[in-house]
Coordinates of C-alpha atoms in Angstrom, one line a residue:
M536 CA 223.2 241.8 178.6
G537 CA 226.0 243.8 180.2
T538 CA 229.7 244.2 179.3
V539 CA 232.8 243.6 181.4
T540 CA 234.8 246.9 181.7
R541 CA 237.5 246.0 184.2
I542 CA 239.2 242.9 185.8
N543 CA 241.4 242.9 188.9
G544 CA 241.9 239.4 190.0
P545 CA 238.5 238.1 191.4
L546 CA 237.1 241.6 191.1
V547 CA 235.2 242.3 187.9
E548 CA 233.3 245.5 187.0
A549 CA 230.6 245.5 184.4
E550 CA 228.2 248.0 182.9
G551 CA 224.8 247.7 181.2
L552 CA 223.2 245.2 183.7
A553 CA 219.7 246.6 183.6
G554 CA 217.5 245.5 186.5
A555 CA 220.4 243.8 188.3
A556 CA 220.0 243.3 192.1
M557 CA 222.5 243.0 194.9
F558 CA 223.9 239.5 195.4
E559 CA 222.5 238.3 192.1
L560 CA 224.5 235.7 190.2
V561 CA 226.1 236.8 187.0
S562 CA 227.7 234.7 184.1
L563 CA 230.9 236.2 182.9
G564 CA 232.6 235.8 179.5
P565 CA 232.2 233.0 177.0
H566 CA 232.7 230.3 179.6
G567 CA 230.0 231.6 181.9
L568 CA 232.2 232.0 184.9
P569 CA 230.0 232.5 188.0
G570 CA 230.1 235.7 189.9
E571 CA 228.0 237.6 192.4
I572 CA 227.1 241.3 192.5
V573 CA 228.4 242.9 195.7
S574 CA 228.0 246.5 194.8
L575 CA 225.8 248.7 192.5
R576 CA 226.7 252.3 191.8
G577 CA 224.6 253.9 189.1
G578 CA 225.0 251.8 186.0
Q579 CA 228.2 250.0 187.2
A580 CA 228.2 246.7 189.0
T581 CA 231.1 245.3 191.1
I582 CA 231.1 241.5 190.8
Q583 CA 232.9 238.9 193.0
A584 CA 234.1 236.2 190.6
Y585 CA 234.1 232.6 192.0
E586 CA 236.5 231.3 189.4
Y587 CA 240.0 232.1 188.0
T588 CA 239.5 235.1 185.7
G589 CA 242.5 234.5 183.5
G590 CA 241.3 234.8 179.9
L591 CA 238.4 237.1 180.8
S592 CA 238.9 240.6 179.2
P593 CA 237.0 243.9 178.9
G594 CA 234.3 243.7 176.3
H595 CA 233.2 240.2 177.3
S596 CA 229.6 239.6 178.2
A597 CA 228.1 239.7 181.6
D598 CA 224.6 238.2 182.0
C599 CA 222.4 238.3 185.0
R600 CA 220.9 234.9 186.0
G601 CA 217.9 236.3 187.9
A602 CA 218.7 234.4 191.1
P603 CA 221.1 234.7 194.1
L604 CA 223.9 232.3 194.9
S605 CA 222.1 229.1 195.8
A606 CA 223.0 225.6 196.9
L607 CA 221.5 222.5 195.3
L608 CA 220.0 220.6 198.3
G609 CA 218.9 217.0 198.0
P610 CA 219.6 213.3 198.9
H611 CA 222.9 213.4 197.0
L612 CA 224.6 215.4 199.8
L613 CA 225.4 212.7 202.4
G614 CA 228.7 211.0 201.6
G615 CA 229.6 213.5 198.9
V616 CA 232.5 215.8 198.4
F617 CA 231.8 219.2 196.9
D618 CA 233.6 222.5 196.1
G619 CA 232.8 225.8 197.7
L620 CA 229.7 226.4 195.5
L621 CA 228.5 222.8 196.2
R622 CA 229.5 221.4 192.9
P623 CA 230.3 217.7 193.1
L624 CA 234.0 216.7 193.1
T625 CA 233.5 213.0 193.6
D626 CA 233.6 212.1 189.9
A627 CA 235.5 215.2 188.7
G628 CA 238.7 214.9 186.7
V629 CA 242.2 216.0 187.6
W630 CA 241.4 219.5 186.2
L631 CA 238.2 221.2 187.2
D632 CA 236.2 223.0 184.6
P633 CA 235.0 226.5 185.6
V634 CA 231.3 225.7 185.1
A635 CA 228.2 227.1 186.6
P636 CA 226.6 225.7 189.7
A637 CA 225.7 222.0 189.4
P638 CA 222.6 221.3 187.3
V639 CA 219.8 219.3 188.9
H640 CA 220.4 216.3 186.7
S641 CA 223.9 215.8 188.2
A642 CA 222.3 214.4 191.4
R643 CA 221.6 210.6 191.4
A644 CA 218.3 208.9 191.1
C645 CA 216.9 207.8 194.5
R646 CA 214.2 205.5 195.9
F647 CA 211.3 207.6 197.2
T648 CA 208.8 206.3 199.7
P649 CA 205.6 208.4 200.4
L650 CA 204.7 209.0 204.1
V651 CA 201.3 210.7 203.5
E652 CA 198.4 210.1 201.3
K653 CA 196.6 212.3 198.8
G654 CA 194.3 214.7 200.6
H655 CA 196.4 215.0 203.7
E656 CA 196.9 218.5 205.1
A657 CA 200.6 218.8 205.6
R658 CA 201.9 221.7 207.7
P659 CA 205.1 223.4 206.5
G660 CA 208.3 221.5 207.4
T661 CA 206.6 218.1 208.0
A662 CA 207.8 215.0 206.1
I663 CA 205.7 213.9 203.2
G664 CA 208.2 211.3 201.9
S665 CA 211.6 209.8 202.6
V666 CA 214.6 208.5 200.7
E667 CA 216.2 205.5 202.3
D668 CA 219.3 205.1 200.0
A669 CA 220.7 208.6 200.6
G670 CA 223.5 207.8 203.1
S671 CA 223.2 206.2 206.6
L672 CA 220.2 208.4 207.6
P673 CA 216.7 208.7 206.2
Y674 CA 216.5 211.7 204.0
L675 CA 213.1 213.4 204.5
V676 CA 211.3 215.3 201.8
L677 CA 209.6 218.2 203.6
S678 CA 206.3 219.9 202.8
P679 CA 206.0 223.5 201.8
G680 CA 202.6 223.5 203.5
G681 CA 199.1 222.8 202.3
E682 CA 196.9 220.0 201.0
V683 CA 198.6 217.1 199.3
S684 CA 196.8 217.0 195.9
A685 CA 199.1 214.5 194.3
I686 CA 201.9 212.2 195.5
R687 CA 203.8 209.5 193.6
P688 CA 203.9 205.8 194.8
A689 CA 207.1 204.3 196.1
G690 CA 209.8 203.9 193.4
V691 CA 213.1 205.2 192.0
Y692 CA 212.9 208.7 190.6
S693 CA 215.3 211.2 189.1
P694 CA 215.9 214.2 191.3
D695 CA 214.1 216.7 189.1
V696 CA 210.9 214.6 188.8
Q697 CA 207.9 215.9 190.6
V698 CA 207.1 213.5 193.4
A699 CA 204.2 215.5 195.0
V700 CA 202.1 218.6 194.7
V701 CA 201.4 220.3 198.1
G702 CA 199.4 223.5 198.3
G703 CA 199.7 224.0 194.6
V704 CA 203.6 223.8 194.8
K705 CA 205.4 221.1 192.9
V706 CA 207.8 219.1 195.1
T707 CA 210.9 217.4 193.8
L708 CA 213.7 215.5 195.6
V709 CA 216.1 218.5 195.2
R710 CA 215.7 222.2 195.5
R711 CA 217.9 225.3 195.3
Q712 CA 218.3 227.4 198.4
P713 CA 220.0 230.8 198.7
V714 CA 223.0 230.5 200.9
R715 CA 223.2 233.9 202.4
H716 CA 219.8 233.8 204.2
A717 CA 219.1 231.5 207.1
L718 CA 216.3 229.0 206.7
P719 CA 213.3 229.7 208.9
Y720 CA 212.3 227.9 212.1
A721 CA 209.5 228.1 214.6
S722 CA 211.4 228.9 217.8
R723 CA 214.9 228.9 219.3
L724 CA 215.5 226.6 222.3
E725 CA 217.9 227.1 225.3
A726 CA 221.3 225.6 225.2
V727 CA 220.9 222.9 227.9
V728 CA 221.9 219.7 226.0
P729 CA 225.7 219.0 225.7
L730 CA 227.4 217.8 222.6
T731 CA 229.6 214.9 223.4
T732 CA 232.9 215.1 221.5
G733 CA 234.7 212.2 223.1
Q734 CA 237.6 214.5 224.1
R735 CA 237.9 214.5 227.9
V736 CA 239.3 218.0 228.3
I737 CA 236.4 219.4 226.3
D738 CA 233.5 217.3 227.6
L739 CA 234.5 217.9 231.3
L740 CA 236.1 221.4 231.4
L741 CA 235.0 223.2 228.3
P742 CA 231.6 221.7 227.2
V743 CA 229.6 222.9 224.2
S744 CA 225.9 222.6 223.8
L745 CA 224.0 221.3 220.9
G746 CA 223.4 224.5 218.8
G747 CA 226.4 226.2 220.4
T748 CA 229.4 228.0 218.8
V749 CA 233.1 227.3 219.3
A750 CA 236.3 228.9 218.2
V751 CA 239.5 226.9 218.1
P752 CA 242.4 229.3 217.7
G753 CA 246.0 228.0 217.5
G754 CA 249.2 228.7 215.7
F755 CA 250.9 226.4 213.2
G756 CA 251.7 223.0 214.6
T757 CA 249.4 223.1 217.6
G758 CA 247.1 220.3 216.3
K759 CA 244.0 222.2 215.1
T760 CA 243.3 219.9 212.1
V761 CA 243.9 216.7 214.1
L762 CA 241.5 217.9 216.8
L763 CA 238.8 218.9 214.4
Q764 CA 239.1 215.7 212.5
Q765 CA 238.7 213.7 215.8
I766 CA 235.6 215.7 216.6
A767 CA 234.3 215.1 213.1
K768 CA 234.8 211.3 213.5
W769 CA 233.6 210.8 217.0
C770 CA 231.2 213.6 218.1
E771 CA 227.6 212.4 218.8
A772 CA 226.0 214.4 215.9
D773 CA 223.7 212.9 213.3
V774 CA 225.3 214.8 210.4
V775 CA 228.7 216.4 210.1
V776 CA 229.5 219.1 207.5
Y777 CA 233.2 219.5 207.2
I778 CA 234.3 222.7 205.4
G779 CA 238.0 222.8 204.3
C780 CA 238.2 226.5 203.7
G781 CA 241.6 227.3 202.2
E782 CA 243.4 224.3 203.7
R783 CA 246.1 222.3 202.1
G784 CA 245.0 219.6 199.6
N785 CA 246.8 216.8 201.3
E786 CA 245.0 217.5 204.6
M787 CA 241.6 217.4 202.8
A788 CA 242.6 214.2 201.1
D789 CA 243.4 212.6 204.4
V790 CA 240.0 213.7 205.8
V791 CA 238.1 212.3 202.9
A792 CA 240.1 209.0 202.9
E793 CA 239.7 208.5 206.7
L794 CA 236.0 209.2 206.7
G795 CA 235.6 206.7 203.9
D796 CA 237.5 204.0 205.8
L797 CA 236.2 204.4 209.3
T798 CA 233.2 202.5 210.6
D799 CA 230.4 204.6 212.0
P800 CA 229.9 203.4 215.7
R801 CA 226.3 204.7 215.5
T802 CA 225.1 202.9 212.3
G803 CA 227.8 200.3 211.6
G804 CA 228.2 201.7 208.1
R805 CA 230.8 204.1 206.7
L806 CA 231.3 207.2 208.7
G807 CA 231.5 209.2 205.4
D808 CA 227.8 208.2 204.7
R809 CA 226.6 210.8 207.2
T810 CA 229.2 213.4 206.3
V811 CA 229.2 216.2 203.8
V812 CA 232.7 217.4 202.8
I813 CA 233.1 220.9 201.2
A814 CA 236.7 221.0 200.0
N815 CA 237.9 224.4 199.0
T816 CA 241.6 224.0 199.2
S817 CA 244.3 226.6 199.1
N818 CA 244.9 226.2 195.3
M819 CA 241.3 226.7 194.4
P820 CA 239.8 230.1 193.6
M821 CA 240.1 232.4 196.6
M822 CA 236.6 233.9 196.5
A823 CA 235.0 230.5 196.6
R824 CA 236.3 230.3 200.1
E825 CA 234.1 233.2 201.0
A826 CA 231.1 231.3 199.7
S827 CA 232.0 227.9 201.2
V828 CA 231.1 228.7 204.8
Y829 CA 227.7 230.0 203.8
T830 CA 227.2 227.0 201.6
G831 CA 228.2 224.6 204.4
V832 CA 225.9 226.2 207.0
T833 CA 223.0 226.2 204.6
V834 CA 223.5 222.4 204.1
A835 CA 223.5 222.1 207.9
E836 CA 220.2 224.0 208.3
H837 CA 218.7 221.8 205.6
F838 CA 219.3 218.7 207.7
R839 CA 218.5 220.5 210.9
D840 CA 215.0 221.1 209.5
M841 CA 214.6 217.3 209.2
G842 CA 215.1 217.0 213.0
Y843 CA 218.8 216.1 213.0
D844 CA 221.7 217.4 215.1
V845 CA 224.3 218.8 212.7
V846 CA 227.9 219.9 213.5
V847 CA 229.6 222.3 211.1
I848 CA 233.4 222.3 211.2
A849 CA 235.0 225.2 209.4
D850 CA 238.8 224.9 209.0
S851 CA 239.7 227.6 208.9
T852 CA 237.8 230.9 209.2
S853 CA 241.0 232.8 209.0
R854 CA 241.4 231.8 205.4
W855 CA 237.8 232.9 204.8
A856 CA 238.6 236.3 206.4
E857 CA 241.8 236.6 204.3
A858 CA 239.7 236.1 201.1
R859 CA 237.4 238.9 202.3
R860 CA 240.5 241.1 202.9
E861 CA 241.9 240.3 199.5
F862 CA 238.7 241.4 197.8
A863 CA 238.2 244.5 200.0
S864 CA 241.7 245.7 199.1
R865 CA 241.1 245.3 195.4
S866 CA 237.7 247.1 195.6
G867 CA 239.3 250.0 197.4
A868 CA 237.3 249.6 200.6
L869 CA 238.5 251.5 203.7
P870 CA 240.7 249.0 205.6
A871 CA 240.5 248.4 209.3
E872 CA 243.0 246.7 211.6
E873 CA 245.7 244.8 209.7
G874 CA 243.9 245.5 206.4
Y875 CA 240.8 243.5 207.1
P876 CA 237.5 245.0 206.0
A877 CA 235.6 247.2 208.4
D878 CA 232.6 244.8 208.3
L879 CA 234.6 241.8 209.5
A880 CA 233.0 241.7 212.9
S881 CA 229.5 241.9 211.3
A882 CA 230.3 239.1 208.9
L883 CA 231.6 236.8 211.7
A884 CA 228.5 237.5 213.8
A885 CA 226.2 236.7 211.0
F886 CA 227.9 233.4 210.4
Y887 CA 227.9 232.2 214.0
E888 CA 224.4 233.5 214.5
R889 CA 223.1 230.7 212.2
A890 CA 224.0 228.2 214.9
G891 CA 221.3 227.2 217.4
R892 CA 219.0 224.5 218.7
V893 CA 215.5 225.1 217.4
T894 CA 212.0 223.8 217.0
T895 CA 211.6 223.4 213.3
L896 CA 208.5 224.5 211.3
G897 CA 207.4 220.9 211.3
G898 CA 207.6 220.7 215.1
A899 CA 210.8 218.6 215.3
T900 CA 213.9 219.5 217.3
G901 CA 217.1 220.0 215.5
S902 CA 220.4 221.9 215.9
V903 CA 223.3 223.3 214.1
T904 CA 226.6 223.5 216.1
I905 CA 229.4 225.6 214.5
I906 CA 233.0 224.9 215.3
G907 CA 235.4 227.3 213.6
A908 CA 239.2 227.0 213.5
V909 CA 241.2 230.2 213.6
S910 CA 244.8 230.3 212.4
P911 CA 246.4 233.4 213.8
P912 CA 249.7 234.3 212.1
G913 CA 252.6 233.4 214.3
G914 CA 250.1 232.3 217.0
D915 CA 249.2 235.9 217.8
M916 CA 246.0 235.7 219.7
T917 CA 245.5 239.5 219.6
E918 CA 245.0 239.6 215.8
P919 CA 241.6 240.8 214.5
V920 CA 240.0 237.5 213.4
T921 CA 240.7 235.8 216.8
T922 CA 239.7 238.8 218.9
Q923 CA 236.5 239.4 216.9
T924 CA 235.5 235.8 216.9
E925 CA 235.8 235.5 220.7
R926 CA 233.1 238.1 221.0
F927 CA 230.5 235.9 219.3
V928 CA 231.2 232.4 220.3
R929 CA 230.0 230.5 223.4
A930 CA 233.2 228.5 223.9
L931 CA 236.8 229.0 223.1
W932 CA 239.2 226.0 222.8
A933 CA 242.6 227.8 222.7
L934 CA 245.5 225.6 221.6
D935 CA 248.7 226.1 223.5
R936 CA 252.0 225.9 221.6
D937 CA 254.0 224.8 224.7
L938 CA 251.6 221.8 225.2
A939 CA 251.8 220.9 221.6
Y940 CA 255.6 221.0 221.5
A941 CA 255.6 218.8 224.7
R942 CA 253.5 216.3 222.7
H943 CA 250.5 216.8 224.9
Y944 CA 247.4 216.0 222.8
P945 CA 244.9 217.6 222.5
A946 CA 246.9 220.8 223.3
V947 CA 243.8 222.6 224.6
S948 CA 244.8 225.2 227.2
W949 CA 242.5 224.7 230.2
G950 CA 243.6 228.1 231.6
G951 CA 243.3 230.1 228.4
S952 CA 240.0 228.7 227.2
F953 CA 236.4 229.2 228.4
S954 CA 232.9 227.8 228.0
R955 CA 230.1 230.3 228.7
D956 CA 227.5 227.5 228.8
A957 CA 229.3 225.1 231.2
D958 CA 227.3 226.0 234.3
A959 CA 224.0 225.6 232.4
L960 CA 225.0 222.2 230.9
V961 CA 225.9 220.7 234.3
A962 CA 223.1 222.5 236.3
G963 CA 221.0 219.3 236.5
A964 CA 223.9 217.1 237.5
P965 CA 225.4 218.1 240.9
D966 CA 228.1 215.3 240.7
S967 CA 229.3 216.6 237.3
A968 CA 229.4 220.2 238.5
A969 CA 231.4 219.2 241.6
R970 CA 233.8 217.1 239.5
R971 CA 234.4 219.8 237.0
A972 CA 235.0 222.4 239.8
R973 CA 237.5 220.1 241.5
V974 CA 239.4 219.3 238.4
A975 CA 239.5 222.9 237.2
G976 CA 240.5 224.2 240.6
L977 CA 243.3 221.7 241.0
L978 CA 244.7 222.4 237.5
G979 CA 244.5 226.2 238.0
E980 CA 246.3 226.0 241.4
A981 CA 248.9 223.6 239.9
D982 CA 249.7 226.0 237.1
R983 CA 250.1 228.9 239.5
L984 CA 252.5 226.8 241.7
A985 CA 254.4 225.5 238.7
T986 CA 255.4 229.1 237.9
L987 CA 256.5 229.7 241.5
A988 CA 258.4 226.4 241.6
E989 CA 260.4 227.4 238.5
L990 CA 261.6 230.5 240.5
V991 CA 262.3 229.1 243.9
G992 CA 262.6 225.3 243.3
I993 CA 260.0 222.7 244.1
R994 CA 261.7 221.4 247.3
T995 CA 261.2 224.8 248.9
L996 CA 257.4 224.6 248.6
P997 CA 255.3 223.4 251.5
A998 CA 254.2 219.8 251.4
R999 CA 250.6 220.6 250.7
E1000 CA 251.6 222.6 247.6
R1001 CA 253.9 219.9 246.4
V1002 CA 250.9 217.5 246.5
V1003 CA 248.9 220.0 244.4
L1004 CA 251.7 219.9 241.8
L1005 CA 251.7 216.1 241.9
G1006 CA 247.9 216.1 241.4
G1007 CA 248.2 218.5 238.5
R1008 CA 250.7 216.2 236.8
L1009 CA 248.5 213.2 237.4
L1010 CA 245.5 214.9 235.8
R1011 CA 247.5 216.2 232.8
E1012 CA 249.1 212.8 232.0
G1013 CA 246.4 210.4 233.1
F1014 CA 243.3 212.4 232.1
L1015 CA 243.8 215.4 229.8
Q1016 CA 246.2 213.7 227.5
Q1017 CA 244.4 211.6 224.9
S1018 CA 245.8 209.5 222.0
S1019 CA 244.0 209.9 218.7
L1020 CA 245.6 206.6 217.6
S1021 CA 244.5 204.4 220.5
P1022 CA 241.4 202.3 219.8
L1023 CA 240.3 202.8 223.4
D1024 CA 241.4 206.3 224.0
A1025 CA 240.5 208.1 220.7
F1026 CA 236.9 208.4 222.0
C1027 CA 235.9 208.6 225.6
R1028 CA 232.3 208.3 226.6
P1029 CA 231.0 210.6 229.4
E1030 CA 230.7 207.7 231.8
R1031 CA 234.3 206.7 231.2
T1032 CA 235.4 210.3 231.5
A1033 CA 233.7 210.5 234.9
M1034 CA 235.3 207.2 236.1
L1035 CA 238.8 208.4 235.2
A1036 CA 238.4 211.8 236.8
D1037 CA 237.0 210.3 240.0
A1038 CA 239.8 207.8 240.2
L1039 CA 242.5 210.4 239.9
L1040 CA 240.8 212.8 242.3
A1041 CA 240.5 209.9 244.8
I1042 CA 244.2 209.3 244.6
V1043 CA 245.0 213.0 244.9
G1044 CA 242.7 213.2 247.9
R1045 CA 244.5 210.2 249.6
C1046 CA 247.9 211.9 249.0
Q1047 CA 246.6 215.1 250.7
S1048 CA 245.3 213.1 253.6
L1049 CA 248.7 211.4 254.1
V1050 CA 250.5 214.7 254.1
E1051 CA 248.1 216.2 256.6
H1052 CA 248.9 213.2 258.9
G1053 CA 252.6 214.0 258.8
M1054 CA 253.7 211.7 255.9
P1055 CA 256.9 213.1 254.2
V1056 CA 255.8 214.4 250.7
A1057 CA 259.0 213.0 249.1
S1058 CA 257.8 209.4 250.0
I1059 CA 254.5 210.1 248.2
E1060 CA 256.2 211.6 245.1
E1061 CA 258.4 208.5 244.8
R1062 CA 255.5 206.0 244.6
D1063 CA 254.6 204.3 241.3
F1064 CA 251.5 206.0 239.8
S1065 CA 251.9 204.3 236.4
P1066 CA 248.8 201.9 236.9
I1067 CA 246.4 204.9 237.1
L1068 CA 248.3 206.9 234.4
R1069 CA 247.8 204.0 232.0
A1070 CA 244.1 203.4 232.9
K1071 CA 243.0 205.6 230.0
D1072 CA 244.2 202.8 227.6
A1073 CA 242.5 200.0 229.7
P1074 CA 239.0 198.7 229.6
E1075 CA 236.5 200.4 231.9
A1076 CA 236.3 197.4 234.2
E1077 CA 240.0 197.8 235.0
I1078 CA 239.9 201.5 236.0
A1079 CA 238.6 200.8 239.5
T1080 CA 241.1 198.0 239.9
R1081 CA 244.0 200.2 238.9
R1082 CA 242.8 203.0 241.3
D1083 CA 242.7 200.5 244.2
M1084 CA 246.2 199.3 243.4
V1085 CA 247.6 202.8 243.8
L1086 CA 245.5 203.6 246.9
D1087 CA 246.7 200.3 248.5
D1088 CA 250.3 201.2 247.7
L1089 CA 249.8 204.6 249.3
E1090 CA 248.3 203.0 252.4
T1091 CA 251.6 201.1 253.0
L1092 CA 253.2 204.4 253.9
R1093 CA 251.1 204.8 257.0

């Protein structure tokens, strides 16, 4: 047993912890506040406390627990709300007790169904049983590898009850997993399968692959939270892990309430039944933010090993980095740019490295896709968290303040964003590649000409360039803008996205053809394009009809 010698906010120093190891959990004081050893110098240990340290004083006890920071993984996760250490909040009171990580008996009893028989040789990572009442997806109990020497019959069991013995290892429905080490897998696969988000600007121009990484930087008021919530609701993933890292409590309450009310289009049940919410709000202990992202990605890897595609949404990684900066300043670490610790880049790289599409140890295919929001102060995209994050992600969805203030949602800047996997994701679909190239080219040229038109006036531009500006406006208003409140427009299937893009490109092409044949551009600009602009709120069967209405109207100019 050691003794606390110094407390400085979340930083606690203790002496006398014989045999302590780095990243070992420690119980502090009479209440057993959880902390983690982050530095050992001689006989002195520096501990990162995960609870408010008010009331803790020098002389209080510090006891090593003999294990690293771990998450309790099991069938209780889906549909649950947890704090940054994965302690359940669903049935918690108004005031949270600073207790140790959740005991095993806090998870609910579940109905277990065996999938193998006694004597079966189960390779590591294969399913030996399932739990059917653990959310909207079957929860698989995975084998540690070896011969099944005992397995229980179907029935309802407590989470800590042994349901099987495989290779001499007792298997229960729950297990503890260290959060700072990635779970193993057999091999990593190429990023060739797109993740459909239902947001047209993303799926067409800035696609992300299953197992990819995305940063979503944007200043205050640009719609980061709304965009991430839309992706959580509508993306075609099997499991969604939503990490509210330092966000406001009312935003997290909205997320939990909406996930509980929405119907899952894939299963017909509650959308929340295939979602894990980790709520570490701004008024919770700061250092629990630092642990929450690792806890969330460990949960994601757990479901990935069952063969599921998992999306991790971290909102926001800036708050996580600020927690690291706070602790580094208290520990006296040498600061880097803007006071952030010198290992910020390494920490970001280690977090995003845990994404990927893999072949699991059991031979299944699963993926973890990480989408991290970044909240640069004042919208400064040159600050350290944003610039360092851009180095390690495969896609960037930068949110533009001017678009947001113009009520253009989602305010994703098609010019300031990128997707490094876009070419690979459309390589097998020539039509998709050509469509994306035409839309991106038209938007880029329209942006360039818009800047010129502000200087010299639009009427001084040649007719062909004025048609380009018209095409850019049609694409922005009729394709890129998307209402999160519309029942038809909140989610857009890839087929519907292609139909809308092709319809608008056909109209722009007709306008260019008319100008080339001598038609005055002013006559074209005065035509009524509202039918095609409103096609995004119409059923798919009407899109072609609305396109033909506009094309027929343009033909009357000949």
